[in-house]
Amino acid sequence: MIVDRRHAGLMIVDRRRAGLMIVGRRRAGLMIVLLVLVAAVVAPRLVGRQVLGTPVAATIPGAPGIGDCLLDAPSSTHGVVSGEGKALYQNVRTGPCSGSRFGEVVAVLPQGLSAKPVRVADDDGVFSFEDPNRAVCTTAMARYLDRSAGVDVWRSSIVFESVLLQPTDLQQRFGQNWVACGVFVGGRTGAVLDYAGTVRDSLRSGLAPDASLDAIPDCLSSTSYFVQHPVDCAEPHPVEAFGQILTHHPSTTELSLGATCATVIGVATGMSDPTAAGQLQITAMAVHRASDGTFAPGLSTQDELGTATCVVISKTRQLNGSLVGLGDGPVPWARG
């Protein structure tokens, strides 16, 4: 019996040991689980997270195409060449045209960034830098707008301006060296206008900037083309403009400009006598680029960027209201 009890006691001891072994295994299991969890958190930080999949090379976009649209507004105060002789170009998003846009690509110069500005002197011996790309882009813009149709169409007082675009830093790191020529539309206040449609062959297809632009009176501060600036039509002013036209086509004459300008003003004002018994003068104010690159008064069909502005000038006293839609109502003369 004693032996049996001892054996029984030994059996009890064995069971206790077995219990301890079970407890030990549980603790070991928990330790393994904890180690796995710690490894899952720490290991990626040490060696980087691994993502399953197949690597694919990123696509670097190339140069834009002629006719692509400027999806962002370029700076209207962009520089030409810095004082140190560095050409100042812009980065503007471009893409296929859909809906409203801020401009269009008119040409692409494949190795444009390789052309460096050159130092030149004017007649007074003053040195400056000229960018050969800008001259090429100006010519491309003129051809894109296409005055060859010879159709006289007066537009709201807008200005076509050129902008030169360059590849992004990433594109340049991949060897892209192009320069793109863009055209955008600016109002007299300097704002860059968004528009629908296209300015390509604009004399035939018609430019369609913001519809509200056509309804905004364009009153000017002076009868001199070179010092005038826009003013509120409720303020005293001597001039109201009714549109601009490009004058490059060989058939353009001062007579034809004057005749079509008078028609435009008659329709826009609704006045049976747009001269108000001789108190108002209708004229087409033409300007062109002189040999030194500055603008001078007068018509020249040799200048691709020559323009004329169709205006009414008050000969006797100033106006303080717009003539648009006036009909046979009283002329809005300013007091004094």
Short mmCIF file of C-alpha atoms in Angstrom, two decimals:
data_model
loop_
_atom_site.label_atom_id
_atom_site.label_comp_id
_atom_site.label_asym_id
_atom_site.label_seq_id
_atom_site.Cartn_x
_atom_site.Cartn_y
_atom_site.Cartn_z
CA MET A 1 0.00 0.00 0.00
CA ILE A 2 2.82 2.28 0.89
CA VAL A 3 4.49 1.43 -2.34
CA ASP A 4 1.24 2.00 -4.11
CA ARG A 5 0.87 5.33 -2.40
CA ARG A 6 4.34 6.26 -3.29
CA HIS A 7 3.68 5.19 -6.79
CA ALA A 8 0.51 7.17 -6.62
CA GLY A 9 2.49 10.09 -5.25
CA LEU A 10 4.94 9.73 -8.05
CA MET A 11 2.08 9.72 -10.46
CA ILE A 12 0.81 12.90 -8.87
CA VAL A 13 4.25 14.45 -9.22
CA ASP A 14 4.39 13.37 -12.83
CA ARG A 15 1.02 15.00 -13.45
CA ARG A 16 2.25 18.21 -11.86
CA ARG A 17 5.32 18.13 -14.02
CA ALA A 18 3.13 17.48 -17.00
CA GLY A 19 1.07 20.49 -16.02
CA LEU A 20 4.18 22.61 -15.79
CA MET A 21 5.25 21.39 -19.18
CA ILE A 22 1.88 22.40 -20.60
CA VAL A 23 2.21 25.84 -19.02
CA GLY A 24 5.73 26.13 -20.41
CA ARG A 25 4.54 25.24 -23.88
CA ARG A 26 1.78 27.86 -23.68
CA ARG A 27 4.27 30.51 -22.63
CA ALA A 28 6.59 29.50 -25.44
CA GLY A 29 3.69 29.70 -27.91
CA LEU A 30 2.79 33.17 -26.70
CA MET A 31 6.41 34.26 -27.05
CA ILE A 32 6.50 32.99 -30.62
CA VAL A 33 3.28 34.88 -31.45
CA LEU A 34 4.69 38.07 -29.92
CA LEU A 35 7.93 37.68 -31.85
CA VAL A 36 5.99 37.25 -35.10
CA LEU A 37 3.92 40.37 -34.41
CA VAL A 38 7.01 42.42 -33.54
CA ALA A 39 8.75 41.23 -36.69
CA ALA A 40 5.73 42.17 -38.80
CA VAL A 41 5.88 45.74 -37.47
CA VAL A 42 9.62 46.31 -37.29
CA ALA A 43 10.94 44.40 -40.28
CA PRO A 44 9.30 46.59 -42.98
CA ARG A 45 10.80 49.66 -41.34
CA LEU A 46 14.26 48.10 -41.49
CA VAL A 47 14.14 46.73 -45.02
CA GLY A 48 11.25 48.69 -46.56
CA ARG A 49 7.72 47.56 -47.27
CA GLN A 50 7.37 45.02 -50.02
CA VAL A 51 4.53 45.43 -52.47
CA LEU A 52 3.49 42.52 -54.60
CA GLY A 53 3.18 43.16 -58.31
CA THR A 54 5.14 43.73 -61.50
CA PRO A 55 7.12 46.98 -61.86
CA VAL A 56 6.13 49.14 -64.84
CA ALA A 57 8.18 52.11 -66.09
CA ALA A 58 6.43 55.50 -65.70
CA THR A 59 5.51 57.25 -68.95
CA ILE A 60 7.14 60.65 -69.39
CA PRO A 61 4.93 62.85 -71.59
CA GLY A 62 6.53 64.29 -74.69
CA ALA A 63 6.17 67.67 -76.35
CA PRO A 64 2.66 69.02 -76.96
CA GLY A 65 1.23 69.02 -80.46
CA ILE A 66 0.10 71.91 -82.63
CA GLY A 67 -3.52 72.66 -81.76
CA ASP A 68 -3.27 71.35 -78.19
CA CYS A 69 -4.81 73.65 -75.61
CA LEU A 70 -3.30 75.58 -72.74
CA LEU A 71 -5.19 74.24 -69.73
CA ASP A 72 -3.79 76.81 -67.30
CA ALA A 73 -3.53 80.55 -67.74
CA PRO A 74 -0.03 81.69 -68.70
CA SER A 75 1.39 84.73 -66.99
CA SER A 76 0.42 87.87 -68.87
CA THR A 77 3.51 89.63 -67.48
CA HIS A 78 6.00 87.00 -68.59
CA GLY A 79 9.52 88.18 -69.23
CA VAL A 80 11.34 87.81 -72.52
CA VAL A 81 15.03 87.61 -71.55
CA SER A 82 16.54 88.31 -68.14
CA GLY A 83 19.24 90.92 -67.65
CA GLU A 84 21.77 88.08 -67.55
CA GLY A 85 20.73 86.84 -70.98
CA LYS A 86 18.60 83.88 -69.88
CA ALA A 87 15.44 83.21 -71.88
CA LEU A 88 12.42 83.13 -69.56
CA TYR A 89 9.93 80.45 -70.55
CA GLN A 90 6.91 79.06 -68.74
CA ASN A 91 5.56 75.68 -67.68
CA VAL A 92 1.86 75.47 -68.53
CA ARG A 93 -0.24 72.30 -68.65
CA THR A 94 -1.30 71.39 -72.18
CA GLY A 95 -3.62 68.72 -73.53
CA PRO A 96 -6.35 67.89 -76.02
CA CYS A 97 -8.91 70.63 -76.42
CA SER A 98 -12.28 70.21 -74.74
CA GLY A 99 -14.47 73.05 -73.59
CA SER A 100 -12.89 76.22 -72.29
CA ARG A 101 -9.15 76.84 -72.66
CA PHE A 102 -6.59 79.61 -72.03
CA GLY A 103 -4.75 79.36 -75.34
CA GLU A 104 -3.44 77.02 -78.01
CA VAL A 105 -0.11 75.62 -79.16
CA VAL A 106 0.77 77.09 -82.56
CA ALA A 107 4.22 75.56 -83.14
CA VAL A 108 6.83 73.29 -81.55
CA LEU A 109 10.57 73.89 -81.95
CA PRO A 110 12.20 70.45 -81.44
CA GLN A 111 15.61 71.80 -80.26
CA GLY A 112 14.38 75.17 -79.04
CA LEU A 113 16.26 75.15 -75.74
CA SER A 114 19.54 74.94 -77.66
CA ALA A 115 18.92 78.38 -79.22
CA LYS A 116 20.39 80.97 -76.88
CA PRO A 117 19.55 84.69 -76.72
CA VAL A 118 21.97 86.96 -78.57
CA ARG A 119 23.29 90.32 -77.41
CA VAL A 120 22.39 93.20 -79.72
CA ALA A 121 22.71 96.99 -79.66
CA ASP A 122 20.12 99.52 -80.77
CA ASP A 123 20.81 102.74 -82.70
CA ASP A 124 21.80 104.50 -79.47
CA GLY A 125 24.32 101.83 -78.56
CA VAL A 126 22.19 100.38 -75.75
CA PHE A 127 22.72 96.62 -75.45
CA SER A 128 19.98 94.09 -74.78
CA PHE A 129 19.24 90.44 -75.50
CA GLU A 130 16.98 89.04 -78.20
CA ASP A 131 15.59 85.52 -78.14
CA PRO A 132 15.54 83.97 -81.64
CA ASN A 133 12.80 81.57 -80.54
CA ARG A 134 10.46 84.47 -79.82
CA ALA A 135 10.71 85.78 -83.38
CA VAL A 136 9.94 82.31 -84.75
CA CYS A 137 6.97 81.94 -82.40
CA THR A 138 5.56 85.35 -83.30
CA THR A 139 5.57 84.40 -86.98
CA ALA A 140 4.02 81.00 -86.19
CA MET A 141 1.27 82.71 -84.19
CA ALA A 142 0.48 85.02 -87.10
CA ARG A 143 0.20 82.07 -89.49
CA TYR A 144 -1.94 80.09 -87.05
CA LEU A 145 -4.40 82.97 -86.78
CA ASP A 146 -4.46 83.06 -90.61
CA ARG A 147 -5.33 86.40 -92.09
CA SER A 148 -5.14 84.98 -95.60
CA ALA A 149 -8.90 84.58 -95.81
CA GLY A 150 -9.26 88.33 -96.31
CA VAL A 151 -12.54 88.51 -94.40
CA ASP A 152 -13.01 91.69 -92.39
CA VAL A 153 -14.35 90.72 -88.99
CA TRP A 154 -14.13 93.13 -86.07
CA ARG A 155 -13.65 91.49 -82.68
CA SER A 156 -14.04 92.76 -79.17
CA SER A 157 -10.98 94.68 -78.05
CA ILE A 158 -8.73 91.75 -77.36
CA VAL A 159 -5.08 91.17 -77.98
CA PHE A 160 -3.41 88.01 -79.21
CA GLU A 161 -0.17 87.40 -77.34
CA SER A 162 2.51 84.75 -77.64
CA VAL A 163 3.99 82.68 -74.82
CA LEU A 164 6.95 80.30 -74.97
CA LEU A 165 6.72 77.01 -73.07
CA GLN A 166 9.52 74.66 -72.03
CA PRO A 167 9.67 71.05 -70.75
CA THR A 168 9.33 70.42 -67.04
CA ASP A 169 12.45 69.63 -65.02
CA LEU A 170 11.58 65.93 -65.21
CA GLN A 171 11.15 66.06 -68.98
CA GLN A 172 14.46 67.86 -69.36
CA ARG A 173 16.21 65.22 -67.24
CA PHE A 174 15.00 62.67 -69.79
CA GLY A 175 16.57 64.64 -72.63
CA GLN A 176 13.62 66.70 -73.90
CA ASN A 177 14.86 69.97 -75.40
CA TRP A 178 11.82 71.44 -77.16
CA VAL A 179 10.19 74.84 -76.93
CA ALA A 180 6.46 75.20 -77.68
CA CYS A 181 4.91 78.40 -79.00
CA GLY A 182 1.51 79.27 -77.57
CA VAL A 183 -1.04 81.97 -78.27
CA PHE A 184 -3.36 83.38 -75.62
CA VAL A 185 -5.98 86.10 -75.55
CA GLY A 186 -5.59 89.15 -73.34
CA GLY A 187 -8.08 91.91 -72.63
CA ARG A 188 -7.18 95.58 -72.40
CA THR A 189 -6.94 95.27 -68.61
CA GLY A 190 -4.17 92.68 -68.94
CA ALA A 191 -6.28 89.72 -67.84
CA VAL A 192 -5.78 86.39 -69.60
CA LEU A 193 -9.16 85.36 -71.03
CA ASP A 194 -10.46 81.82 -71.26
CA TYR A 195 -12.57 81.03 -74.30
CA ALA A 196 -14.31 78.25 -76.20
CA GLY A 197 -13.78 77.32 -79.82
CA THR A 198 -10.42 77.94 -81.46
CA VAL A 199 -8.41 80.91 -82.63
CA ARG A 200 -6.99 78.90 -85.56
CA ASP A 201 -8.07 80.62 -88.80
CA SER A 202 -9.97 82.99 -86.53
CA LEU A 203 -11.09 85.36 -89.27
CA ARG A 204 -13.07 82.56 -90.88
CA SER A 205 -14.23 80.47 -87.92
CA GLY A 206 -14.60 83.31 -85.45
CA LEU A 207 -13.14 83.67 -81.98
CA ALA A 208 -15.48 82.85 -79.13
CA PRO A 209 -14.03 84.16 -75.87
CA ASP A 210 -16.22 84.56 -72.79
CA ALA A 211 -19.67 85.57 -74.03
CA SER A 212 -19.71 88.34 -71.43
CA LEU A 213 -16.70 89.97 -73.11
CA ASP A 214 -18.77 91.09 -76.08
CA ALA A 215 -21.25 92.82 -73.77
CA ILE A 216 -18.63 94.82 -71.81
CA PRO A 217 -18.34 98.43 -73.07
CA ASP A 218 -14.77 99.43 -73.87
CA CYS A 219 -14.34 103.09 -72.93
CA LEU A 220 -10.90 104.69 -73.19
CA SER A 221 -9.17 107.59 -71.49
CA SER A 222 -7.54 109.33 -74.46
CA THR A 223 -7.81 109.93 -78.18
CA SER A 224 -4.13 108.99 -78.49
CA TYR A 225 -3.74 105.27 -79.14
CA PHE A 226 -0.45 105.10 -77.27
CA VAL A 227 -1.49 106.67 -73.95
CA GLN A 228 -5.09 105.50 -73.68
CA HIS A 229 -6.21 103.01 -71.07
CA PRO A 230 -9.59 101.48 -70.12
CA VAL A 231 -11.89 103.43 -67.83
CA ASP A 232 -15.32 102.86 -66.37
CA CYS A 233 -17.81 104.08 -68.96
CA ALA A 234 -19.63 105.99 -66.20
CA GLU A 235 -16.54 108.20 -65.86
CA PRO A 236 -15.88 111.02 -68.34
CA HIS A 237 -14.08 109.67 -71.40
CA PRO A 238 -13.55 110.79 -75.01
CA VAL A 239 -13.40 107.42 -76.78
CA GLU A 240 -15.39 104.19 -76.95
CA ALA A 241 -13.96 101.22 -78.85
CA PHE A 242 -16.13 98.68 -80.65
CA GLY A 243 -13.61 96.13 -81.84
CA GLN A 244 -10.25 95.32 -83.32
CA ILE A 245 -9.20 93.74 -86.57
CA LEU A 246 -5.94 92.34 -87.94
CA THR A 247 -4.83 94.27 -91.01
CA HIS A 248 -2.26 91.99 -92.67
CA HIS A 249 -4.28 90.96 -95.71
CA PRO A 250 -3.13 92.78 -98.88
CA SER A 251 -6.69 93.82 -99.77
CA THR A 252 -7.06 95.82 -96.55
CA THR A 253 -7.28 99.57 -97.13
CA GLU A 254 -8.11 102.56 -94.98
CA LEU A 255 -11.32 102.94 -96.99
CA SER A 256 -12.42 99.35 -96.37
CA LEU A 257 -11.57 99.63 -92.67
CA GLY A 258 -13.57 102.84 -92.33
CA ALA A 259 -16.61 101.39 -94.11
CA THR A 260 -16.76 98.18 -92.08
CA CYS A 261 -16.08 100.09 -88.84
CA ALA A 262 -19.07 102.36 -89.51
CA THR A 263 -21.27 99.32 -90.09
CA VAL A 264 -20.13 97.73 -86.82
CA ILE A 265 -20.85 100.91 -84.83
CA GLY A 266 -24.26 101.36 -86.46
CA VAL A 267 -25.29 97.84 -85.46
CA ALA A 268 -23.78 98.04 -81.95
CA THR A 269 -25.32 101.39 -81.03
CA GLY A 270 -28.61 101.18 -82.91
CA MET A 271 -28.30 104.91 -83.57
CA SER A 272 -29.90 106.17 -86.76
CA ASP A 273 -27.10 108.75 -86.89
CA PRO A 274 -24.00 107.37 -85.14
CA THR A 275 -22.23 110.71 -85.61
CA ALA A 276 -24.86 112.55 -83.47
CA ALA A 277 -25.13 115.32 -86.04
CA GLY A 278 -21.38 115.55 -86.44
CA GLN A 279 -20.50 115.63 -82.74
CA LEU A 280 -19.07 112.09 -82.83
CA GLN A 281 -16.35 110.88 -85.18
CA ILE A 282 -16.14 107.28 -86.42
CA THR A 283 -12.66 106.09 -87.27
CA ALA A 284 -10.48 103.01 -87.56
CA MET A 285 -7.23 103.69 -85.68
CA ALA A 286 -4.54 101.54 -87.34
CA VAL A 287 -1.09 100.77 -85.92
CA HIS A 288 1.84 98.67 -87.11
CA ARG A 289 5.34 97.73 -86.00
CA ALA A 290 8.09 100.07 -87.11
CA SER A 291 11.57 98.89 -88.15
CA ASP A 292 12.82 99.16 -84.56
CA GLY A 293 10.07 96.85 -83.29
CA THR A 294 7.96 99.55 -81.66
CA PHE A 295 4.41 100.32 -82.77
CA ALA A 296 3.65 103.35 -84.89
CA PRO A 297 0.34 104.83 -86.14
CA GLY A 298 -0.84 104.03 -89.63
CA LEU A 299 -1.88 101.05 -91.76
CA SER A 300 0.70 98.57 -93.03
CA THR A 301 -0.36 95.34 -94.69
CA GLN A 302 3.27 94.14 -94.49
CA ASP A 303 3.12 93.74 -90.70
CA GLU A 304 1.66 90.40 -89.63
CA LEU A 305 0.66 91.85 -86.26
CA GLY A 306 -0.75 95.16 -87.50
CA THR A 307 -4.18 96.00 -86.09
CA ALA A 308 -6.91 98.61 -86.32
CA THR A 309 -9.34 99.61 -83.58
CA CYS A 310 -12.85 100.76 -84.48
CA VAL A 311 -13.72 103.74 -82.26
CA VAL A 312 -16.15 106.58 -81.72
CA ILE A 313 -14.42 109.82 -80.67
CA SER A 314 -16.33 112.63 -79.03
CA LYS A 315 -15.23 115.83 -80.81
CA THR A 316 -16.90 118.42 -78.65
CA ARG A 317 -17.17 117.12 -75.08
CA GLN A 318 -16.64 113.93 -73.14
CA LEU A 319 -19.08 111.09 -72.61
CA ASN A 320 -20.11 109.53 -69.31
CA GLY A 321 -21.92 106.46 -70.57
CA SER A 322 -21.68 103.77 -73.23
CA LEU A 323 -23.22 104.14 -76.67
CA VAL A 324 -23.92 100.40 -76.95
CA GLY A 325 -27.66 99.86 -77.54
CA LEU A 326 -28.38 103.59 -77.23
CA GLY A 327 -30.75 103.68 -80.20
CA ASP A 328 -32.27 107.14 -80.64
CA GLY A 329 -31.96 107.99 -76.94
CA PRO A 330 -30.02 111.03 -75.72
CA VAL A 331 -26.24 110.89 -76.05
CA PRO A 332 -24.72 110.48 -72.56
CA TRP A 333 -22.71 113.68 -72.46
CA ALA A 334 -20.61 114.41 -69.39
CA ARG A 335 -21.29 117.70 -67.60
CA GLY A 336 -18.81 120.55 -67.74
#
